[in-house]
Amino acid sequence: MNVVLLGAPGAGKGTQAALITGALGVVHVASGDLFRSALKGKTELGLLAKTYMDKGELVPDEVTINMVVERITRDDCANGVLFDGFPRTLSQAQALDEKMAGLDRAIDKTVYIEVPEEELVKRLSGRWICRECQVPYHEISSPPKVAGKCDACGGELYQRADDKEETVRERLKVFLSETMPIVEYYERQGKLIRVDGNRQIDVVSAEISGVLGVASA
Ligand code: AP5
Ligand code: MG
Ligand code: ZN
């Protein structure tokens, strides 16, 4: 199964992906995580992406599409992919459909996690991310068991530079103008499922598992 997780910055894409990829038996492919790993490795791609990410702007389509296509054509993605943060423009969505068709695959479902704007800002200001596996935590709603350490891998937690309120507001603006059109794109294809993301993490996760037909974590 190939699924797209859609949602504004802070909607809970990474949180839900960490909870459901195992049950889905697919690979989690998050464009933002790929850019941050590239930056950690100080590659040209990572350094280029940083110039956009720091401003809350989108990395150009061509660069982003090439990076994701390279990732999904690897063998481990043959059983399916859970896309997170990609596609987020109409041309990315079209390029993904074309690439998948060429691989004799298709996007089966798109889950749109809806959360009001003020809640998004609150979530991002309290977010901590694992430096190693990029699993997100929140200082109030989902703190790690040991302060400053990832439950999953023991990695050190840090706050993303683009989670400053000013950059968050810019990312939200970009989401509305660039990414909202793809909600309609998937709706027209009859693949869109809306989920109310403004509830507890486990409640949201149970609903997503239900609509995707997998046992909840
Ligand atoms: P990316 O890394 O994709 O960031 P984003 O889309 O802005 O989304 P976030 O990761 O901020 O939010 P999330 O939905 O994953 O929320 P999370 O689960 O962490 O992209 C970053 C940048 O990279 C972009 O700005 C752009 O520059 C570039 N980029 C990436 N992809 C690109 C593309 N395709 N094209 C071009 N450029 C691209 O949760 C947030 C917080 O809330 C956490 O603290 C979590 O613990 C908490 N939380 C989650 N769920 C709940 C809940 N139900 N209740 C309470 N708290 C919750
Ligand atoms: Mg994320
Ligand atoms: Zn970790």
PDB file of C-alpha atoms and ligand atoms in Angstrom:
ATOM      1  CA  MET A   1       0.000   0.000   0.000  1.00  0.00           C
ATOM      2  CA  ASN A   2       1.225   3.530  -0.827  1.00  0.00           C
ATOM      3  CA  VAL A   3      -0.166   6.286   1.354  1.00  0.00           C
ATOM      4  CA  VAL A   4       0.367  10.054   1.535  1.00  0.00           C
ATOM      5  CA  LEU A   5       0.110  11.816   4.912  1.00  0.00           C
ATOM      6  CA  LEU A   6      -0.962  15.388   4.269  1.00  0.00           C
ATOM      7  CA  GLY A   7      -1.170  18.168   6.811  1.00  0.00           C
ATOM      8  CA  ALA A   8       0.097  21.586   7.836  1.00  0.00           C
ATOM      9  CA  PRO A   9       3.397  21.978   9.698  1.00  0.00           C
ATOM     10  CA  GLY A  10       2.799  20.518  13.164  1.00  0.00           C
ATOM     11  CA  ALA A  11      -0.324  18.564  12.188  1.00  0.00           C
ATOM     12  CA  GLY A  12       1.303  15.343  13.405  1.00  0.00           C
ATOM     13  CA  LYS A  13       2.549  13.705  10.185  1.00  0.00           C
ATOM     14  CA  GLY A  14       5.848  12.547  11.700  1.00  0.00           C
ATOM     15  CA  THR A  15       4.176  11.510  14.960  1.00  0.00           C
ATOM     16  CA  GLN A  16       1.547   9.405  13.202  1.00  0.00           C
ATOM     17  CA  ALA A  17       4.034   7.975  10.701  1.00  0.00           C
ATOM     18  CA  ALA A  18       6.180   6.661  13.577  1.00  0.00           C
ATOM     19  CA  LEU A  19       3.090   4.936  15.012  1.00  0.00           C
ATOM     20  CA  ILE A  20       1.669   3.362  11.858  1.00  0.00           C
ATOM     21  CA  THR A  21       4.494   2.485   9.423  1.00  0.00           C
ATOM     22  CA  GLY A  22       5.275  -0.752  11.270  1.00  0.00           C
ATOM     23  CA  ALA A  23       1.663  -1.970  11.135  1.00  0.00           C
ATOM     24  CA  LEU A  24       1.392  -0.919   7.494  1.00  0.00           C
ATOM     25  CA  GLY A  25       4.549  -2.839   6.603  1.00  0.00           C
ATOM     26  CA  VAL A  26       5.848   0.037   4.487  1.00  0.00           C
ATOM     27  CA  VAL A  27       8.812   2.427   4.508  1.00  0.00           C
ATOM     28  CA  HIS A  28       8.415   5.953   5.951  1.00  0.00           C
ATOM     29  CA  VAL A  29       9.708   8.493   3.434  1.00  0.00           C
ATOM     30  CA  ALA A  30       9.716  12.065   4.809  1.00  0.00           C
ATOM     31  CA  SER A  31      11.173  14.717   2.524  1.00  0.00           C
ATOM     32  CA  GLY A  32      11.989  17.027   5.457  1.00  0.00           C
ATOM     33  CA  ASP A  33      13.828  14.196   7.244  1.00  0.00           C
ATOM     34  CA  LEU A  34      15.791  13.441   4.045  1.00  0.00           C
ATOM     35  CA  PHE A  35      16.837  17.106   3.778  1.00  0.00           C
ATOM     36  CA  ARG A  36      17.840  17.220   7.459  1.00  0.00           C
ATOM     37  CA  SER A  37      19.887  13.998   7.084  1.00  0.00           C
ATOM     38  CA  ALA A  38      21.591  15.469   4.023  1.00  0.00           C
ATOM     39  CA  LEU A  39      22.415  18.596   6.005  1.00  0.00           C
ATOM     40  CA  LYS A  40      23.800  16.526   8.876  1.00  0.00           C
ATOM     41  CA  GLY A  41      26.055  14.809   6.315  1.00  0.00           C
ATOM     42  CA  LYS A  42      27.039  18.290   4.999  1.00  0.00           C
ATOM     43  CA  THR A  43      26.189  17.314   1.412  1.00  0.00           C
ATOM     44  CA  GLU A  44      25.565  19.863  -1.332  1.00  0.00           C
ATOM     45  CA  LEU A  45      21.858  18.909  -1.283  1.00  0.00           C
ATOM     46  CA  GLY A  46      21.652  19.490   2.470  1.00  0.00           C
ATOM     47  CA  LEU A  47      23.355  22.872   2.299  1.00  0.00           C
ATOM     48  CA  LEU A  48      21.130  23.981  -0.570  1.00  0.00           C
ATOM     49  CA  ALA A  49      17.952  22.819   1.224  1.00  0.00           C
ATOM     50  CA  LYS A  50      18.976  24.681   4.392  1.00  0.00           C
ATOM     51  CA  THR A  51      18.861  28.049   2.599  1.00  0.00           C
ATOM     52  CA  TYR A  52      15.135  27.487   1.949  1.00  0.00           C
ATOM     53  CA  MET A  53      14.214  25.639   5.147  1.00  0.00           C
ATOM     54  CA  ASP A  54      15.637  28.381   7.384  1.00  0.00           C
ATOM     55  CA  LYS A  55      13.224  30.857   5.772  1.00  0.00           C
ATOM     56  CA  GLY A  56      10.230  28.498   5.891  1.00  0.00           C
ATOM     57  CA  GLU A  57      10.165  28.359   2.088  1.00  0.00           C
ATOM     58  CA  LEU A  58       9.869  25.264  -0.091  1.00  0.00           C
ATOM     59  CA  VAL A  59      12.968  23.697  -1.623  1.00  0.00           C
ATOM     60  CA  PRO A  60      12.592  23.857  -5.452  1.00  0.00           C
ATOM     61  CA  ASP A  61      10.432  21.105  -6.959  1.00  0.00           C
ATOM     62  CA  GLU A  62      13.088  19.602  -9.215  1.00  0.00           C
ATOM     63  CA  VAL A  63      15.568  19.030  -6.391  1.00  0.00           C
ATOM     64  CA  THR A  64      12.871  17.647  -4.094  1.00  0.00           C
ATOM     65  CA  ILE A  65      11.311  15.343  -6.699  1.00  0.00           C
ATOM     66  CA  ASN A  66      14.711  13.893  -7.700  1.00  0.00           C
ATOM     67  CA  MET A  67      15.587  13.198  -4.077  1.00  0.00           C
ATOM     68  CA  VAL A  68      12.287  11.427  -3.323  1.00  0.00           C
ATOM     69  CA  VAL A  69      12.285   9.463  -6.586  1.00  0.00           C
ATOM     70  CA  GLU A  70      15.804   8.240  -5.856  1.00  0.00           C
ATOM     71  CA  ARG A  71      14.591   7.059  -2.429  1.00  0.00           C
ATOM     72  CA  ILE A  72      11.434   5.252  -3.581  1.00  0.00           C
ATOM     73  CA  THR A  73      13.135   3.360  -6.396  1.00  0.00           C
ATOM     74  CA  ARG A  74      15.284   1.495  -3.849  1.00  0.00           C
ATOM     75  CA  ASP A  75      14.316  -2.141  -3.206  1.00  0.00           C
ATOM     76  CA  ASP A  76      13.012  -1.637   0.332  1.00  0.00           C
ATOM     77  CA  CYS A  77      10.156   0.523  -1.023  1.00  0.00           C
ATOM     78  CA  ALA A  78       8.709  -2.215  -3.261  1.00  0.00           C
ATOM     79  CA  ASN A  79       6.099  -3.176  -0.624  1.00  0.00           C
ATOM     80  CA  GLY A  80       4.896   0.359  -0.201  1.00  0.00           C
ATOM     81  CA  VAL A  81       5.710   3.797   1.117  1.00  0.00           C
ATOM     82  CA  LEU A  82       4.176   6.135   3.669  1.00  0.00           C
ATOM     83  CA  PHE A  83       4.921   9.615   2.278  1.00  0.00           C
ATOM     84  CA  ASP A  84       5.237  12.433   4.832  1.00  0.00           C
ATOM     85  CA  GLY A  85       5.726  16.045   3.725  1.00  0.00           C
ATOM     86  CA  PHE A  86       5.784  15.036   0.063  1.00  0.00           C
ATOM     87  CA  PRO A  87       4.138  15.892  -2.264  1.00  0.00           C
ATOM     88  CA  ARG A  88       3.459  19.495  -1.237  1.00  0.00           C
ATOM     89  CA  THR A  89       2.942  21.260  -4.584  1.00  0.00           C
ATOM     90  CA  LEU A  90       0.739  20.326  -7.511  1.00  0.00           C
ATOM     91  CA  SER A  91       3.758  19.610  -9.708  1.00  0.00           C
ATOM     92  CA  GLN A  92       5.205  17.300  -7.041  1.00  0.00           C
ATOM     93  CA  ALA A  93       1.873  15.436  -6.859  1.00  0.00           C
ATOM     94  CA  GLN A  94       1.743  15.056 -10.640  1.00  0.00           C
ATOM     95  CA  ALA A  95       5.392  13.973 -10.845  1.00  0.00           C
ATOM     96  CA  LEU A  96       4.765  11.405  -8.109  1.00  0.00           C
ATOM     97  CA  ASP A  97       1.737   9.952  -9.940  1.00  0.00           C
ATOM     98  CA  GLU A  98       3.776   9.669 -13.151  1.00  0.00           C
ATOM     99  CA  LYS A  99       6.759   8.084 -11.440  1.00  0.00           C
ATOM    100  CA  MET A 100       4.576   5.603  -9.548  1.00  0.00           C
ATOM    101  CA  ALA A 101       2.742   4.642 -12.752  1.00  0.00           C
ATOM    102  CA  GLY A 102       6.118   3.994 -14.390  1.00  0.00           C
ATOM    103  CA  LEU A 103       6.940   1.607 -11.518  1.00  0.00           C
ATOM    104  CA  ASP A 104       3.523  -0.042 -11.915  1.00  0.00           C
ATOM    105  CA  ARG A 105       2.444   1.341  -8.555  1.00  0.00           C
ATOM    106  CA  ALA A 106      -0.035   4.014  -7.464  1.00  0.00           C
ATOM    107  CA  ILE A 107      -0.966   6.132  -4.471  1.00  0.00           C
ATOM    108  CA  ASP A 108      -3.836   4.248  -2.827  1.00  0.00           C
ATOM    109  CA  LYS A 109      -4.946   6.717  -0.179  1.00  0.00           C
ATOM    110  CA  THR A 110      -4.192  10.180   1.137  1.00  0.00           C
ATOM    111  CA  VAL A 111      -4.861  10.991   4.771  1.00  0.00           C
ATOM    112  CA  TYR A 112      -5.303  14.712   5.462  1.00  0.00           C
ATOM    113  CA  ILE A 113      -4.740  15.487   9.146  1.00  0.00           C
ATOM    114  CA  GLU A 114      -6.649  18.701   9.945  1.00  0.00           C
ATOM    115  CA  VAL A 115      -5.595  20.908  12.888  1.00  0.00           C
ATOM    116  CA  PRO A 116      -6.463  24.582  13.634  1.00  0.00           C
ATOM    117  CA  GLU A 117      -3.658  27.133  13.194  1.00  0.00           C
ATOM    118  CA  GLU A 118      -3.233  28.246  16.826  1.00  0.00           C
ATOM    119  CA  GLU A 119      -2.853  24.631  17.922  1.00  0.00           C
ATOM    120  CA  LEU A 120      -0.132  24.126  15.271  1.00  0.00           C
ATOM    121  CA  VAL A 121       1.904  27.038  16.623  1.00  0.00           C
ATOM    122  CA  LYS A 122       1.630  25.646  20.180  1.00  0.00           C
ATOM    123  CA  ARG A 123       2.719  22.211  19.052  1.00  0.00           C
ATOM    124  CA  LEU A 124       5.772  23.405  17.151  1.00  0.00           C
ATOM    125  CA  SER A 125       7.017  25.689  19.911  1.00  0.00           C
ATOM    126  CA  GLY A 126       7.128  22.732  22.329  1.00  0.00           C
ATOM    127  CA  ARG A 127       8.527  20.178  19.894  1.00  0.00           C
ATOM    128  CA  TRP A 128      11.787  18.284  20.421  1.00  0.00           C
ATOM    129  CA  ILE A 129      13.224  15.976  17.722  1.00  0.00           C
ATOM    130  CA  CYS A 130      15.648  13.067  17.940  1.00  0.00           C
ATOM    131  CA  ARG A 131      18.987  13.913  16.301  1.00  0.00           C
ATOM    132  CA  GLU A 132      19.403  10.284  15.218  1.00  0.00           C
ATOM    133  CA  CYS A 133      15.995   8.939  14.082  1.00  0.00           C
ATOM    134  CA  GLN A 134      14.011  12.238  13.867  1.00  0.00           C
ATOM    135  CA  VAL A 135      11.052  10.979  15.935  1.00  0.00           C
ATOM    136  CA  PRO A 136       9.196  14.033  17.327  1.00  0.00           C
ATOM    137  CA  TYR A 137       8.309  14.597  21.019  1.00  0.00           C
ATOM    138  CA  HIS A 138       6.458  17.419  22.766  1.00  0.00           C
ATOM    139  CA  GLU A 139       7.391  18.839  26.158  1.00  0.00           C
ATOM    140  CA  ILE A 140       3.744  18.720  27.303  1.00  0.00           C
ATOM    141  CA  SER A 141       1.678  16.347  25.147  1.00  0.00           C
ATOM    142  CA  SER A 142       4.252  13.591  24.529  1.00  0.00           C
ATOM    143  CA  PRO A 143       7.407  14.002  26.608  1.00  0.00           C
ATOM    144  CA  PRO A 144      10.170  11.403  26.320  1.00  0.00           C
ATOM    145  CA  LYS A 145      10.520   8.949  29.233  1.00  0.00           C
ATOM    146  CA  VAL A 146      13.971  10.364  30.054  1.00  0.00           C
ATOM    147  CA  ALA A 147      14.364  14.146  29.577  1.00  0.00           C
ATOM    148  CA  GLY A 148      16.429  15.036  26.490  1.00  0.00           C
ATOM    149  CA  LYS A 149      16.649  11.429  25.219  1.00  0.00           C
ATOM    150  CA  CYS A 150      14.752   9.584  22.458  1.00  0.00           C
ATOM    151  CA  ASP A 151      12.616   6.649  23.737  1.00  0.00           C
ATOM    152  CA  ALA A 152      13.177   4.771  20.489  1.00  0.00           C
ATOM    153  CA  CYS A 153      16.957   4.993  20.086  1.00  0.00           C
ATOM    154  CA  GLY A 154      18.423   6.939  23.014  1.00  0.00           C
ATOM    155  CA  GLY A 155      19.489   9.773  20.662  1.00  0.00           C
ATOM    156  CA  GLU A 156      19.807  13.373  21.862  1.00  0.00           C
ATOM    157  CA  LEU A 157      16.739  15.617  21.424  1.00  0.00           C
ATOM    158  CA  TYR A 158      16.969  19.122  19.896  1.00  0.00           C
ATOM    159  CA  GLN A 159      14.639  21.909  18.707  1.00  0.00           C
ATOM    160  CA  ARG A 160      14.397  22.594  14.970  1.00  0.00           C
ATOM    161  CA  ALA A 161      15.661  26.018  13.836  1.00  0.00           C
ATOM    162  CA  ASP A 162      12.530  26.485  11.684  1.00  0.00           C
ATOM    163  CA  ASP A 163      10.212  26.062  14.699  1.00  0.00           C
ATOM    164  CA  LYS A 164      10.632  29.745  15.713  1.00  0.00           C
ATOM    165  CA  GLU A 165       7.182  31.392  15.691  1.00  0.00           C
ATOM    166  CA  GLU A 166       8.065  33.752  12.814  1.00  0.00           C
ATOM    167  CA  THR A 167       9.263  30.889  10.581  1.00  0.00           C
ATOM    168  CA  VAL A 168       6.283  28.737  11.589  1.00  0.00           C
ATOM    169  CA  ARG A 169       3.902  31.505  10.420  1.00  0.00           C
ATOM    170  CA  GLU A 170       5.728  31.597   7.056  1.00  0.00           C
ATOM    171  CA  ARG A 171       5.536  27.779   6.732  1.00  0.00           C
ATOM    172  CA  LEU A 172       1.785  27.947   7.425  1.00  0.00           C
ATOM    173  CA  LYS A 173       1.349  30.586   4.715  1.00  0.00           C
ATOM    174  CA  VAL A 174       3.270  28.436   2.245  1.00  0.00           C
ATOM    175  CA  PHE A 175       1.141  25.422   3.215  1.00  0.00           C
ATOM    176  CA  LEU A 176      -2.074  27.322   2.434  1.00  0.00           C
ATOM    177  CA  SER A 177      -0.903  28.661  -0.915  1.00  0.00           C
ATOM    178  CA  GLU A 178       1.223  25.790  -2.253  1.00  0.00           C
ATOM    179  CA  THR A 179      -0.039  22.612  -0.593  1.00  0.00           C
ATOM    180  CA  MET A 180      -3.810  23.136  -0.160  1.00  0.00           C
ATOM    181  CA  PRO A 181      -4.370  22.727  -3.931  1.00  0.00           C
ATOM    182  CA  ILE A 182      -3.236  19.124  -3.680  1.00  0.00           C
ATOM    183  CA  VAL A 183      -5.960  18.386  -1.125  1.00  0.00           C
ATOM    184  CA  GLU A 184      -8.394  19.112  -3.938  1.00  0.00           C
ATOM    185  CA  TYR A 185      -6.233  17.149  -6.399  1.00  0.00           C
ATOM    186  CA  TYR A 186      -6.531  13.968  -4.317  1.00  0.00           C
ATOM    187  CA  GLU A 187     -10.174  14.668  -3.510  1.00  0.00           C
ATOM    188  CA  ARG A 188     -10.947  14.695  -7.253  1.00  0.00           C
ATOM    189  CA  GLN A 189      -9.180  11.347  -7.567  1.00  0.00           C
ATOM    190  CA  GLY A 190     -11.429   9.990  -4.779  1.00  0.00           C
ATOM    191  CA  LYS A 191      -8.399   9.218  -2.593  1.00  0.00           C
ATOM    192  CA  LEU A 192      -8.721  11.825   0.148  1.00  0.00           C
ATOM    193  CA  ILE A 193      -9.630  10.896   3.724  1.00  0.00           C
ATOM    194  CA  ARG A 194      -9.986  13.743   6.236  1.00  0.00           C
ATOM    195  CA  VAL A 195      -9.038  13.046   9.839  1.00  0.00           C
ATOM    196  CA  ASP A 196      -9.593  15.434  12.770  1.00  0.00           C
ATOM    197  CA  GLY A 197      -6.038  15.799  14.094  1.00  0.00           C
ATOM    198  CA  ASN A 198      -7.014  18.026  17.008  1.00  0.00           C
ATOM    199  CA  ARG A 199      -7.409  15.119  19.420  1.00  0.00           C
ATOM    200  CA  GLN A 200      -5.026  13.021  21.495  1.00  0.00           C
ATOM    201  CA  ILE A 201      -2.230  11.316  19.582  1.00  0.00           C
ATOM    202  CA  ASP A 202      -3.535   7.774  20.234  1.00  0.00           C
ATOM    203  CA  VAL A 203      -7.090   8.699  19.232  1.00  0.00           C
ATOM    204  CA  VAL A 204      -5.859  10.145  15.930  1.00  0.00           C
ATOM    205  CA  SER A 205      -3.645   7.128  15.374  1.00  0.00           C
ATOM    206  CA  ALA A 206      -6.515   4.680  15.987  1.00  0.00           C
ATOM    207  CA  GLU A 207      -8.643   6.515  13.445  1.00  0.00           C
ATOM    208  CA  ILE A 208      -5.888   6.555  10.804  1.00  0.00           C
ATOM    209  CA  SER A 209      -5.216   2.855  11.362  1.00  0.00           C
ATOM    210  CA  GLY A 210      -8.942   2.224  10.980  1.00  0.00           C
ATOM    211  CA  VAL A 211      -9.319   4.089   7.703  1.00  0.00           C
ATOM    212  CA  LEU A 212      -6.223   2.352   6.311  1.00  0.00           C
ATOM    213  CA  GLY A 213      -7.491  -1.026   7.474  1.00  0.00           C
ATOM    214  CA  VAL A 214      -4.558  -1.935   9.742  1.00  0.00           C
ATOM    215  CA  ALA A 215      -4.452  -2.912  13.418  1.00  0.00           C
ATOM    216  CA  SER A 216      -3.700   0.146  15.575  1.00  0.00           C
ATOM    217  CA  ALA A 217      -0.335   0.359  17.379  1.00  0.00           C
TER     218      ALA A 217
HETATM  219  P1  AP5 B   1       8.975  19.088   7.135  1.00  0.00           P
HETATM  220  O1  AP5 B   1      10.037  18.491   7.942  1.00  0.00           O
HETATM  221  O2  AP5 B   1       8.143  18.231   6.272  1.00  0.00           O
HETATM  222  O3  AP5 B   1       8.079  19.939   8.108  1.00  0.00           O
HETATM  223  P2  AP5 B   1       6.519  20.307   8.058  1.00  0.00           P
HETATM  224  O4  AP5 B   1       5.692  19.808   6.964  1.00  0.00           O
HETATM  225  O5  AP5 B   1       6.512  21.765   8.279  1.00  0.00           O
HETATM  226  O6  AP5 B   1       5.910  19.462   9.173  1.00  0.00           O
HETATM  227  P3  AP5 B   1       6.465  19.229  10.586  1.00  0.00           P
HETATM  228  O7  AP5 B   1       7.506  18.181  10.572  1.00  0.00           O
HETATM  229  O8  AP5 B   1       6.798  20.533  11.207  1.00  0.00           O
HETATM  230  O9  AP5 B   1       5.127  18.726  11.302  1.00  0.00           O
HETATM  231  P4  AP5 B   1       4.523  17.271  11.464  1.00  0.00           P
HETATM  232  O10 AP5 B   1       3.176  17.274  10.812  1.00  0.00           O
HETATM  233  O11 AP5 B   1       5.475  16.192  11.094  1.00  0.00           O
HETATM  234  O12 AP5 B   1       4.276  17.284  13.036  1.00  0.00           O
HETATM  235  P5  AP5 B   1       4.925  16.382  14.210  1.00  0.00           P
HETATM  236  O13 AP5 B   1       4.419  14.987  14.117  1.00  0.00           O
HETATM  237  O14 AP5 B   1       6.377  16.606  14.305  1.00  0.00           O
HETATM  238  O15 AP5 B   1       9.589  20.220   6.201  1.00  0.00           O
HETATM  239  C1  AP5 B   1      10.525  21.159   6.694  1.00  0.00           C
HETATM  240  C2  AP5 B   1      11.042  22.023   5.560  1.00  0.00           C
HETATM  241  O16 AP5 B   1      11.708  21.204   4.574  1.00  0.00           O
HETATM  242  C3  AP5 B   1       9.971  22.777   4.742  1.00  0.00           C
HETATM  243  O17 AP5 B   1       9.623  24.001   5.343  1.00  0.00           O
HETATM  244  C4  AP5 B   1      10.686  22.943   3.399  1.00  0.00           C
HETATM  245  O18 AP5 B   1      11.621  23.987   3.467  1.00  0.00           O
HETATM  246  C5  AP5 B   1      11.454  21.629   3.253  1.00  0.00           C
HETATM  247  N1  AP5 B   1      10.650  20.602   2.571  1.00  0.00           N
HETATM  248  C6  AP5 B   1      10.247  19.403   3.106  1.00  0.00           C
HETATM  249  N2  AP5 B   1       9.517  18.706   2.216  1.00  0.00           N
HETATM  250  C7  AP5 B   1       9.449  19.472   1.094  1.00  0.00           C
HETATM  251  C8  AP5 B   1       8.806  19.305  -0.164  1.00  0.00           C
HETATM  252  N3  AP5 B   1       8.084  18.207  -0.438  1.00  0.00           N
HETATM  253  N4  AP5 B   1       8.959  20.286  -1.082  1.00  0.00           N
HETATM  254  C9  AP5 B   1       9.686  21.388  -0.825  1.00  0.00           C
HETATM  255  N5  AP5 B   1      10.295  21.625   0.353  1.00  0.00           N
HETATM  256  C10 AP5 B   1      10.181  20.673   1.303  1.00  0.00           C
HETATM  257  O19 AP5 B   1       4.192  17.043  15.474  1.00  0.00           O
HETATM  258  C11 AP5 B   1       4.463  18.377  15.859  1.00  0.00           C
HETATM  259  C12 AP5 B   1       4.477  18.480  17.389  1.00  0.00           C
HETATM  260  O20 AP5 B   1       3.163  18.265  17.886  1.00  0.00           O
HETATM  261  C13 AP5 B   1       5.360  17.442  18.086  1.00  0.00           C
HETATM  262  O21 AP5 B   1       5.950  18.037  19.209  1.00  0.00           O
HETATM  263  C14 AP5 B   1       4.370  16.337  18.504  1.00  0.00           C
HETATM  264  O22 AP5 B   1       4.805  15.652  19.658  1.00  0.00           O
HETATM  265  C15 AP5 B   1       3.109  17.151  18.772  1.00  0.00           C
HETATM  266  N6  AP5 B   1       1.867  16.436  18.431  1.00  0.00           N
HETATM  267  C16 AP5 B   1       1.643  15.640  17.354  1.00  0.00           C
HETATM  268  N7  AP5 B   1       0.379  15.171  17.343  1.00  0.00           N
HETATM  269  C17 AP5 B   1      -0.227  15.711  18.442  1.00  0.00           C
HETATM  270  C18 AP5 B   1      -1.552  15.616  18.979  1.00  0.00           C
HETATM  271  N8  AP5 B   1      -2.501  14.861  18.387  1.00  0.00           N
HETATM  272  N9  AP5 B   1      -1.836  16.301  20.101  1.00  0.00           N
HETATM  273  C19 AP5 B   1      -0.886  17.065  20.719  1.00  0.00           C
HETATM  274  N10 AP5 B   1       0.399  17.181  20.272  1.00  0.00           N
HETATM  275  C20 AP5 B   1       0.708  16.525  19.135  1.00  0.00           C
HETATM  276 MG    MG B   2       7.471  16.155  10.337  1.00  0.00          MG
HETATM  277 ZN    ZN B   3      15.656   8.423  18.091  1.00  0.00          ZN
END
